[in-house]
Tab-separated table of C-alpha atoms in Angstrom:
chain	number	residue	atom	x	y	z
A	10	UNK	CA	-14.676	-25.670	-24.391
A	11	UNK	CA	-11.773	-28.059	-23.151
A	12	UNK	CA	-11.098	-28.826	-19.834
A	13	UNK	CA	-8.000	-26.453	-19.693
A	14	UNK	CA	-9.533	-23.572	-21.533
A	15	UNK	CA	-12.526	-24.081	-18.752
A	16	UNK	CA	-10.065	-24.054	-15.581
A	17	UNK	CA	-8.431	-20.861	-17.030
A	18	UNK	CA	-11.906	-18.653	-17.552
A	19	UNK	CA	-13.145	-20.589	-13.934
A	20	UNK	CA	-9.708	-18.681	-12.215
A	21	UNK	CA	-9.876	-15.335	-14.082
A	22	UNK	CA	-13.369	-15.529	-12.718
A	23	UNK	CA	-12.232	-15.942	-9.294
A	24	UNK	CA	-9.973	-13.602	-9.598
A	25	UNK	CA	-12.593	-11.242	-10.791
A	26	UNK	CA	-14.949	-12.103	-7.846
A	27	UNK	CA	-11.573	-12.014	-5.214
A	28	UNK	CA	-10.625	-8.627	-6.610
A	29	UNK	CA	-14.186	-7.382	-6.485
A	30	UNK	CA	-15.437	-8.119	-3.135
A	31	UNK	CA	-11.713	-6.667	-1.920
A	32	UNK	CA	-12.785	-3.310	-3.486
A	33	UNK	CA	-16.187	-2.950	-2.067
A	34	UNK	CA	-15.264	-5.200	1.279
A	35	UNK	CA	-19.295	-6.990	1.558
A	36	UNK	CA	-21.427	-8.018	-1.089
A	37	UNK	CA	-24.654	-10.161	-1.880
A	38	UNK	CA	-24.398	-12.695	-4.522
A	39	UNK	CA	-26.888	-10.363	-6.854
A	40	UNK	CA	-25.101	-7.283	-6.558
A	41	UNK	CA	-21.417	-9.162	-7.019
A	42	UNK	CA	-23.848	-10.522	-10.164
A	43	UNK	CA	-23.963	-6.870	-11.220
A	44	UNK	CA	-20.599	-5.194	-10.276
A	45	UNK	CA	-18.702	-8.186	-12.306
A	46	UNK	CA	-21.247	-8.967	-15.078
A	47	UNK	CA	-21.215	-12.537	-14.246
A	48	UNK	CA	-24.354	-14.502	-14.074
A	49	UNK	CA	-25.892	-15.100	-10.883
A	50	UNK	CA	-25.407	-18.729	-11.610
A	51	UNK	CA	-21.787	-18.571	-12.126
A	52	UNK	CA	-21.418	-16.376	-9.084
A	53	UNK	CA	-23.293	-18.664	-6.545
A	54	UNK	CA	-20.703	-21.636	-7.550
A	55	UNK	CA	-17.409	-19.279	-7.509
A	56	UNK	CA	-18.709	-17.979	-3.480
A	57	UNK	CA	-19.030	-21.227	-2.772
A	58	UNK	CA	-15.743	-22.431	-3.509
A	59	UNK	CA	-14.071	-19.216	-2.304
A	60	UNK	CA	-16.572	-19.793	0.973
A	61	UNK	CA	-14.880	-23.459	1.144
A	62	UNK	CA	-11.663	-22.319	1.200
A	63	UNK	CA	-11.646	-19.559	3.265
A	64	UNK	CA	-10.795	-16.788	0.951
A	65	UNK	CA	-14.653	-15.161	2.048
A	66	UNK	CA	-16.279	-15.220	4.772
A	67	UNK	CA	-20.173	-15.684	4.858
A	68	UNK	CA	-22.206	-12.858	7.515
A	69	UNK	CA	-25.964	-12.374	8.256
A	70	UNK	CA	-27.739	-11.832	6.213
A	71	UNK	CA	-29.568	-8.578	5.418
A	72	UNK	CA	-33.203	-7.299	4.454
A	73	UNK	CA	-33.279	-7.254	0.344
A	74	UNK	CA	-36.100	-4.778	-0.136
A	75	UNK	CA	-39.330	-6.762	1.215
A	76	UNK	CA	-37.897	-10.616	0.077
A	77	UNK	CA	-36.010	-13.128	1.376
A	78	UNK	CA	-33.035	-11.599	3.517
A	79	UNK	CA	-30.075	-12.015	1.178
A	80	UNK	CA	-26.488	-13.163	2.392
A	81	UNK	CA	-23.371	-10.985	2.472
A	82	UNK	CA	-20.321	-12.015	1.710
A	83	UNK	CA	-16.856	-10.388	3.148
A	84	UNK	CA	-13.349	-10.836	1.541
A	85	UNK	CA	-10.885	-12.158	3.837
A	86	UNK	CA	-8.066	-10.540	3.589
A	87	UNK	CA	-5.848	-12.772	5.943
A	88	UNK	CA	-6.150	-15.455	3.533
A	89	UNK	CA	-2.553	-15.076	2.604
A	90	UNK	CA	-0.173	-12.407	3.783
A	91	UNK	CA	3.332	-11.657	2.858
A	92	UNK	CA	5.968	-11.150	4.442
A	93	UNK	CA	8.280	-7.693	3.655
A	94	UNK	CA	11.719	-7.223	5.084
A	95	UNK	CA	13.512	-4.618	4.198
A	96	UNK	CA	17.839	-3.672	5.054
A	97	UNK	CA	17.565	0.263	5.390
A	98	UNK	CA	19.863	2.681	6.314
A	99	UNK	CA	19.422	4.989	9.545
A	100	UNK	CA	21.353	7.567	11.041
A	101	UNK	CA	24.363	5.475	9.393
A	102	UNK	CA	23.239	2.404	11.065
A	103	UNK	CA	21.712	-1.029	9.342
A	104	UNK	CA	18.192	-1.595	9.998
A	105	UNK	CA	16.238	-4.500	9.249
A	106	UNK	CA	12.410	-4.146	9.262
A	107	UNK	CA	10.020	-6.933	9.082
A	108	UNK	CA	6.275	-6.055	8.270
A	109	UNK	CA	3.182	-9.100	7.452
A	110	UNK	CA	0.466	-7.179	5.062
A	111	UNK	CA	-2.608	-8.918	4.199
A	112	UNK	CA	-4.038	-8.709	1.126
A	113	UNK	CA	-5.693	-5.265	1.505
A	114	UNK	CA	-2.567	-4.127	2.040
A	115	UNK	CA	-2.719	-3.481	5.932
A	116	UNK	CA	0.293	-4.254	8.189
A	117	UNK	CA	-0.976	-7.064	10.768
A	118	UNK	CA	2.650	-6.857	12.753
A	119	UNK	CA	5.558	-5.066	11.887
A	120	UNK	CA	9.142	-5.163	13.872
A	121	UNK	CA	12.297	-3.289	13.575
A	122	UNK	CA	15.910	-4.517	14.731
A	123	UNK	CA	19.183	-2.937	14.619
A	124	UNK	CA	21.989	-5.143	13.122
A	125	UNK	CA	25.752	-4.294	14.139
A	126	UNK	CA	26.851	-7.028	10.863
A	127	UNK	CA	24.484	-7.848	8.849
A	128	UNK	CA	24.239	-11.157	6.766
A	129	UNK	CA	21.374	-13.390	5.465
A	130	UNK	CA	21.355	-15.743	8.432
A	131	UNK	CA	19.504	-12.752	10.381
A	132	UNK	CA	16.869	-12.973	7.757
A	133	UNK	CA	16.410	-16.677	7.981
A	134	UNK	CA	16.145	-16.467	12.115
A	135	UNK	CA	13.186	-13.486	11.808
A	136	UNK	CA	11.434	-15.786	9.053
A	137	UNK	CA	11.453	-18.697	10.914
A	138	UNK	CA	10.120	-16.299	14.083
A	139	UNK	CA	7.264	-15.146	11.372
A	140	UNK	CA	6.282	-18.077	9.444
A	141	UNK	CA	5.717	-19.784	13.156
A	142	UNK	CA	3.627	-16.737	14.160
A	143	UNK	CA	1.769	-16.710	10.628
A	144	UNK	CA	1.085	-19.786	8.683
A	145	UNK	CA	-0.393	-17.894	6.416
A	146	UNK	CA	2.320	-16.082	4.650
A	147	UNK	CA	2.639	-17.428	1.186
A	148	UNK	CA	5.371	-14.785	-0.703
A	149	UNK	CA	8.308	-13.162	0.880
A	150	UNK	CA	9.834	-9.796	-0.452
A	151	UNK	CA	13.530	-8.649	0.604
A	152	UNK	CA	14.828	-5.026	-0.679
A	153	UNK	CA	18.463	-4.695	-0.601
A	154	UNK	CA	20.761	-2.030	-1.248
A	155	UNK	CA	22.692	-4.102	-3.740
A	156	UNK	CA	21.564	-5.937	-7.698
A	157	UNK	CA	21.751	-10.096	-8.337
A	158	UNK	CA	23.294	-10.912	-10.878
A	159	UNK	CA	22.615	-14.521	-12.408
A	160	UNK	CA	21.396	-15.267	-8.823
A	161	UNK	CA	24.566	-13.973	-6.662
A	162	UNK	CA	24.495	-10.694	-5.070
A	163	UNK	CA	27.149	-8.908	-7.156
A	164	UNK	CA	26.567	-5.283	-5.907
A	165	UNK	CA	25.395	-4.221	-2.293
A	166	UNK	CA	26.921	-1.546	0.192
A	167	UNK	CA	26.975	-5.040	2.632
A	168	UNK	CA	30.410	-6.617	2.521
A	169	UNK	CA	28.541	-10.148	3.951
A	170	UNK	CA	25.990	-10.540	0.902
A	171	UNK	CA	28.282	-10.377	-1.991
A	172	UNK	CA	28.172	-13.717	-3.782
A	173	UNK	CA	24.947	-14.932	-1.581
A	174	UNK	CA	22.305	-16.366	-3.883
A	175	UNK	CA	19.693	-14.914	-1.727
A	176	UNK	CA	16.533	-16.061	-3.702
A	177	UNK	CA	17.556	-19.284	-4.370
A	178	UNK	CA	18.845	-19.699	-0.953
A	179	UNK	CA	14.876	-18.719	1.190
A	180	UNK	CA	13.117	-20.664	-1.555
A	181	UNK	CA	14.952	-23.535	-0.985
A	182	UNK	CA	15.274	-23.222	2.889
A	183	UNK	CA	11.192	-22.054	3.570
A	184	UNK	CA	9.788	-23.509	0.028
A	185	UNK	CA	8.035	-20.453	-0.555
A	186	UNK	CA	8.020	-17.591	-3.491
A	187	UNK	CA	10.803	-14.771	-2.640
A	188	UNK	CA	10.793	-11.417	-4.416
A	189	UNK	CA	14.036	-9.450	-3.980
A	190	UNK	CA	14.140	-5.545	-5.197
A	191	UNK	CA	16.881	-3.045	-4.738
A	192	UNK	CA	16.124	-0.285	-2.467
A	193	UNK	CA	16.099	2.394	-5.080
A	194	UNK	CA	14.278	0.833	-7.658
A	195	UNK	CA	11.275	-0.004	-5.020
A	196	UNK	CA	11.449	3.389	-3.546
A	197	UNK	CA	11.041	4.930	-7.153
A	198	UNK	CA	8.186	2.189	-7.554
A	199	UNK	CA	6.904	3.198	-4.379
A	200	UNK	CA	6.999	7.312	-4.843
A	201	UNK	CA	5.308	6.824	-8.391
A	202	UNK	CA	2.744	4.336	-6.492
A	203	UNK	CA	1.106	7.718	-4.338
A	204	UNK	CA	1.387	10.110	-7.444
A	205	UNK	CA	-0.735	11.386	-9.903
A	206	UNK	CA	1.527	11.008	-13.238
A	207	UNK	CA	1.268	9.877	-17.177
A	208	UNK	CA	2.132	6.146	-17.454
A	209	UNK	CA	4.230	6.758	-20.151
A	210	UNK	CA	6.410	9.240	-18.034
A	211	UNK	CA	10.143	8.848	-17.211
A	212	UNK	CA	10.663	9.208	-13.074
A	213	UNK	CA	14.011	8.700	-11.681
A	214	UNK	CA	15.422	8.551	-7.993
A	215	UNK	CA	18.482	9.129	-6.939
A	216	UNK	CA	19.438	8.440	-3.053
A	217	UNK	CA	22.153	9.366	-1.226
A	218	UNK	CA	22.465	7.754	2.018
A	219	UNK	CA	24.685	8.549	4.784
A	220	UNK	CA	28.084	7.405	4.460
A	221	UNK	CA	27.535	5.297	1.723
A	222	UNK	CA	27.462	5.741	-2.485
A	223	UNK	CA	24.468	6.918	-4.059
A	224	UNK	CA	22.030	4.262	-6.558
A	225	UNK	CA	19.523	5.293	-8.392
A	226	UNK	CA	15.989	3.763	-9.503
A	227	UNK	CA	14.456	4.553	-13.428
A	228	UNK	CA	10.855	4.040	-14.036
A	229	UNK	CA	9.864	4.314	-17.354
A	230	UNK	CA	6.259	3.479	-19.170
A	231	UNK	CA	5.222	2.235	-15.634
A	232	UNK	CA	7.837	-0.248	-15.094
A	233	UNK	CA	11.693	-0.026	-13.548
A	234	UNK	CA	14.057	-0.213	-16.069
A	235	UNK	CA	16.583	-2.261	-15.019
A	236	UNK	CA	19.186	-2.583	-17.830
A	237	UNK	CA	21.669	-5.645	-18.253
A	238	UNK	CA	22.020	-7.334	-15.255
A	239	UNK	CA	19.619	-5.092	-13.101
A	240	UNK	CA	22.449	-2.798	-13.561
A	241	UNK	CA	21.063	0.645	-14.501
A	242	UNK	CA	21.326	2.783	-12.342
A	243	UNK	CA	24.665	1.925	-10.244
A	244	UNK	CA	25.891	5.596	-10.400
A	245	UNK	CA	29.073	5.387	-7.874
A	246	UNK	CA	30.519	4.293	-10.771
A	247	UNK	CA	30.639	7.543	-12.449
A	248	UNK	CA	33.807	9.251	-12.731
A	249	UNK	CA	33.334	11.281	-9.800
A	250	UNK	CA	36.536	11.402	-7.862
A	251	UNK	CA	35.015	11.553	-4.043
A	252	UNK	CA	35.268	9.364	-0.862
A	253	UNK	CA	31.559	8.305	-0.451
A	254	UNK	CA	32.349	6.872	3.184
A	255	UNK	CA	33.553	10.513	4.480
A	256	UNK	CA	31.702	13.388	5.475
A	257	UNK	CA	31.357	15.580	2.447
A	258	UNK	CA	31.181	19.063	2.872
A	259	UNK	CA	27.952	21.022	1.573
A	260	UNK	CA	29.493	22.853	-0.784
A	261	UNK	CA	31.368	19.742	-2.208
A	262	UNK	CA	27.924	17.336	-2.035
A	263	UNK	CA	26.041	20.252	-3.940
A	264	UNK	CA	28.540	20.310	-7.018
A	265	UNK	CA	28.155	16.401	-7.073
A	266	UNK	CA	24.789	15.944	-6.620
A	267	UNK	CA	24.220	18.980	-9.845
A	268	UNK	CA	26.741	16.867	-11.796
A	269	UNK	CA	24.778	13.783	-11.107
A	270	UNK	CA	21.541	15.489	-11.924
A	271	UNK	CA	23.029	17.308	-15.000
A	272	UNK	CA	24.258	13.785	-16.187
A	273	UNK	CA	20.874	12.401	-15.635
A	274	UNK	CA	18.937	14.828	-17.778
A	275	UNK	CA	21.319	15.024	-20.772
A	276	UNK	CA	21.149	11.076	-20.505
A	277	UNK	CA	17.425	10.244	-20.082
A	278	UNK	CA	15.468	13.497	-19.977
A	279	UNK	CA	13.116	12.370	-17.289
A	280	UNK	CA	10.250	14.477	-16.579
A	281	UNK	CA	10.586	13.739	-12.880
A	282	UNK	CA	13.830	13.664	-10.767
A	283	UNK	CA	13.528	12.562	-6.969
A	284	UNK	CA	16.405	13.437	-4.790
A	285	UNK	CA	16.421	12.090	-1.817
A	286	UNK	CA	19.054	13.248	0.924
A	287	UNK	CA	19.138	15.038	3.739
A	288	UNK	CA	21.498	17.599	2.674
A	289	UNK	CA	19.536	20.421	1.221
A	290	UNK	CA	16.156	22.084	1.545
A	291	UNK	CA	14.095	22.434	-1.199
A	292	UNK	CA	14.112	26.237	-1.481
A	293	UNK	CA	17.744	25.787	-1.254
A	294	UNK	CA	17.832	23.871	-4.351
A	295	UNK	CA	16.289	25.693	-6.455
A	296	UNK	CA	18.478	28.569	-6.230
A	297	UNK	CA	21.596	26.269	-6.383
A	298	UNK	CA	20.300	24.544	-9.464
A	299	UNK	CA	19.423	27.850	-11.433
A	300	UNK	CA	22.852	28.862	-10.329
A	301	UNK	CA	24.770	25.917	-11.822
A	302	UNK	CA	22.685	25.917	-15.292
A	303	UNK	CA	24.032	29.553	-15.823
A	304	UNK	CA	27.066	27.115	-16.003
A	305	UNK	CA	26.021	24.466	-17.612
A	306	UNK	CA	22.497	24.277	-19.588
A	307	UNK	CA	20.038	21.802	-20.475
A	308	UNK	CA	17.487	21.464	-22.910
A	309	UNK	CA	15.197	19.746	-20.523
A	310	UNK	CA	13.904	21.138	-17.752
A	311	UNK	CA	12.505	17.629	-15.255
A	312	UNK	CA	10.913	18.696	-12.356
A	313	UNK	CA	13.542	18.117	-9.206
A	314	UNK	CA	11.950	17.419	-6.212
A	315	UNK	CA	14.148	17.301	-2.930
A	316	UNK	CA	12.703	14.568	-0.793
A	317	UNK	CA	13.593	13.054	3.035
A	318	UNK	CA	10.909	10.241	2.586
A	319	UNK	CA	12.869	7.643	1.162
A	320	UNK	CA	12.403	4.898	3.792
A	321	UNK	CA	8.696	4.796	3.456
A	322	UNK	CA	9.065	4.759	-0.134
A	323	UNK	CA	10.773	2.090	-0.235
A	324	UNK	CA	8.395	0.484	2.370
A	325	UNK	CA	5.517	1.441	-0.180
A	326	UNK	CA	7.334	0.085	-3.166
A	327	UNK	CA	8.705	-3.217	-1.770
A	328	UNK	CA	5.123	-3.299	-0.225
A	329	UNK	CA	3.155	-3.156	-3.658
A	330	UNK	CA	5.208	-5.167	-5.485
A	331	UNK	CA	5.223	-8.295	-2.629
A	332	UNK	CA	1.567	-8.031	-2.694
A	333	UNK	CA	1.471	-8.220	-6.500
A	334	UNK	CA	3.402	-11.548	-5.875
A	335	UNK	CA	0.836	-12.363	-3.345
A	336	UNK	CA	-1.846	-11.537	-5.270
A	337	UNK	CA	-0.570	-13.701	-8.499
A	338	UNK	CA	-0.160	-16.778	-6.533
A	339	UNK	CA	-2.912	-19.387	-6.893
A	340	UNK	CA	-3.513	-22.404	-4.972
């Protein structure tokens, strides 16, 4: 075996050990020996280094059935943390929320501010407040309502990010990895991430936020489909002749939102549409669906789920997929 053939299996082995011990939390050396097939041999060198560089942390040891008391071994998941920020919408207002998760996944401090105009130099003062506080943080994720486009923000419902080449921009100012995910696609990412559903399924989200246009998130074969430009899904630009930044009347916002729906099935034929708004109950649907296919009939028939939890969705989604970052990055 070469010398790089021999690094790669020693790091998939790590990462075989790292992902182990996070599952179970404490292990001896035999029985991580016996949960990843590895030989006891190979194990004692991989704790070591892991031991060395504080990825795991060594505790007493305990009795091993009449022998020598055996070691345990506990993953740290503080190692490296990320740092998730995310520009929501709330009762009309701009929100930005700032949460550090360690590699289990657990929040370790989490902040909320309200922003009267927002623009990227608020994110750059709360990462400099956070990357003071925690050394540790290695990725940053930041979900937008908006798409890049060959690195500028072309899209977003924020007048002061169009044009800013956001990633490019925090990598270059904290030298660190930066993930950044449109709100709906996370949220979709998210909402699949707490289901039960096929893999190969086709889930789609559509939000409507308060006094701004709706977007809309595709997840197809267990991935967001993101089309050219990480364009699919912009639907205010459907010909839909209504003032998004006005209060809509119910009756009005119904019609729309079964148009949008309507347009969405004969298009993609999901087996899952999420609608998230605040608008309309879900018993209420139902009856105002059926009543609009008497109208106008499909040959699918998705499953339309009226949903209000669309902020922690997206906190889920831009949660996992900063941590899968996290995870990938290697010293």
């Amino acid at each position: 075996m070469d010398k790089a053939s021999g690094k790669l299996v020693k790091e998939i082995n790590l990462n075989h050990v790292r992902h182990t011990l996070s599952n179970v939390e404490t292990a001896t050396k035999a029985q991580l020996a016996e949960a990843t097939g590895l030989s006891v041999v190979t194990i004692n060198a991989l704790v070591k280094e892991l031991v060395t560089r504080g990825e795991v942390f060594k505790e007493d040891t305990v009795p091993s059935g009449g022998g020598r008391p055996a070691a345990t071994y506990r993953f740290n998941a503080n190692y490296r943390l990320a740092l998730v920020m995310l520009l929501k919408e709330h009762k009309g207002a701009d929100v930005l929320m700032a949460s550090v998760v360690n590699l289990n996944g657990e929040t370790v401090r989490r902040e909320e501010h309200s922003i009267p105009l927002f623009d990227y130099h608020c994110l750059d003062e709360r990462i400099h407040v956070f990357l003071n506080a925690y050394p540790a943080i290695n990725v940053i994720g930041v979900g937008i309502a908006g798409q890049i486009v060959d690195g500028a923000i072309a899209v977003s419902s924020h007048q002061n990010l169009k044009g800013v080449r956001l990633i490019e921009h925090l990598e270059k100012t904290f030298k660190l990895t930066v993930l950044v995910e449109n709100d709906v696609n996370a949220a979709v990412s998210g909402y699949c991430a707490q289901q039960i559903y096929e893999e190969s399924d086709c889930v789609v989200g559509v939000y409507f936020p308060d006094n701004y246009p709706p977007g809309m998130g595709i997840q197809l074969n267990g991935d967001i489909v993101k089309g050219k430009n990480g364009m699919a899904g912009e639907i205010k630009f459907l010909p839909i002749d209504v003032d998004w930044e006005k209060n809509i009347n119910k009756k009005e916002f119904v019609n729309i939102v079964c148009e949008i729906v309507q347009t969405v099935n004969a298009i993609l034929a999901p087996n899952q549409i999420i609608l998230y708004q605040s608008h309309i109950q879900q018993k209420d649907w139902v009856r105002l669906w059926e009543g609009y296919q008497k109208n106008y009939p499909s040959i699918s028939e998705p499953n339309i789920v009226v949903s209000d939890s669309f902020q922690s969705d997206f906190n889920e989604g831009m949660k996992a997929l900063t941590l899968k970052k996290l995870e990938s990055y290697t010293n």
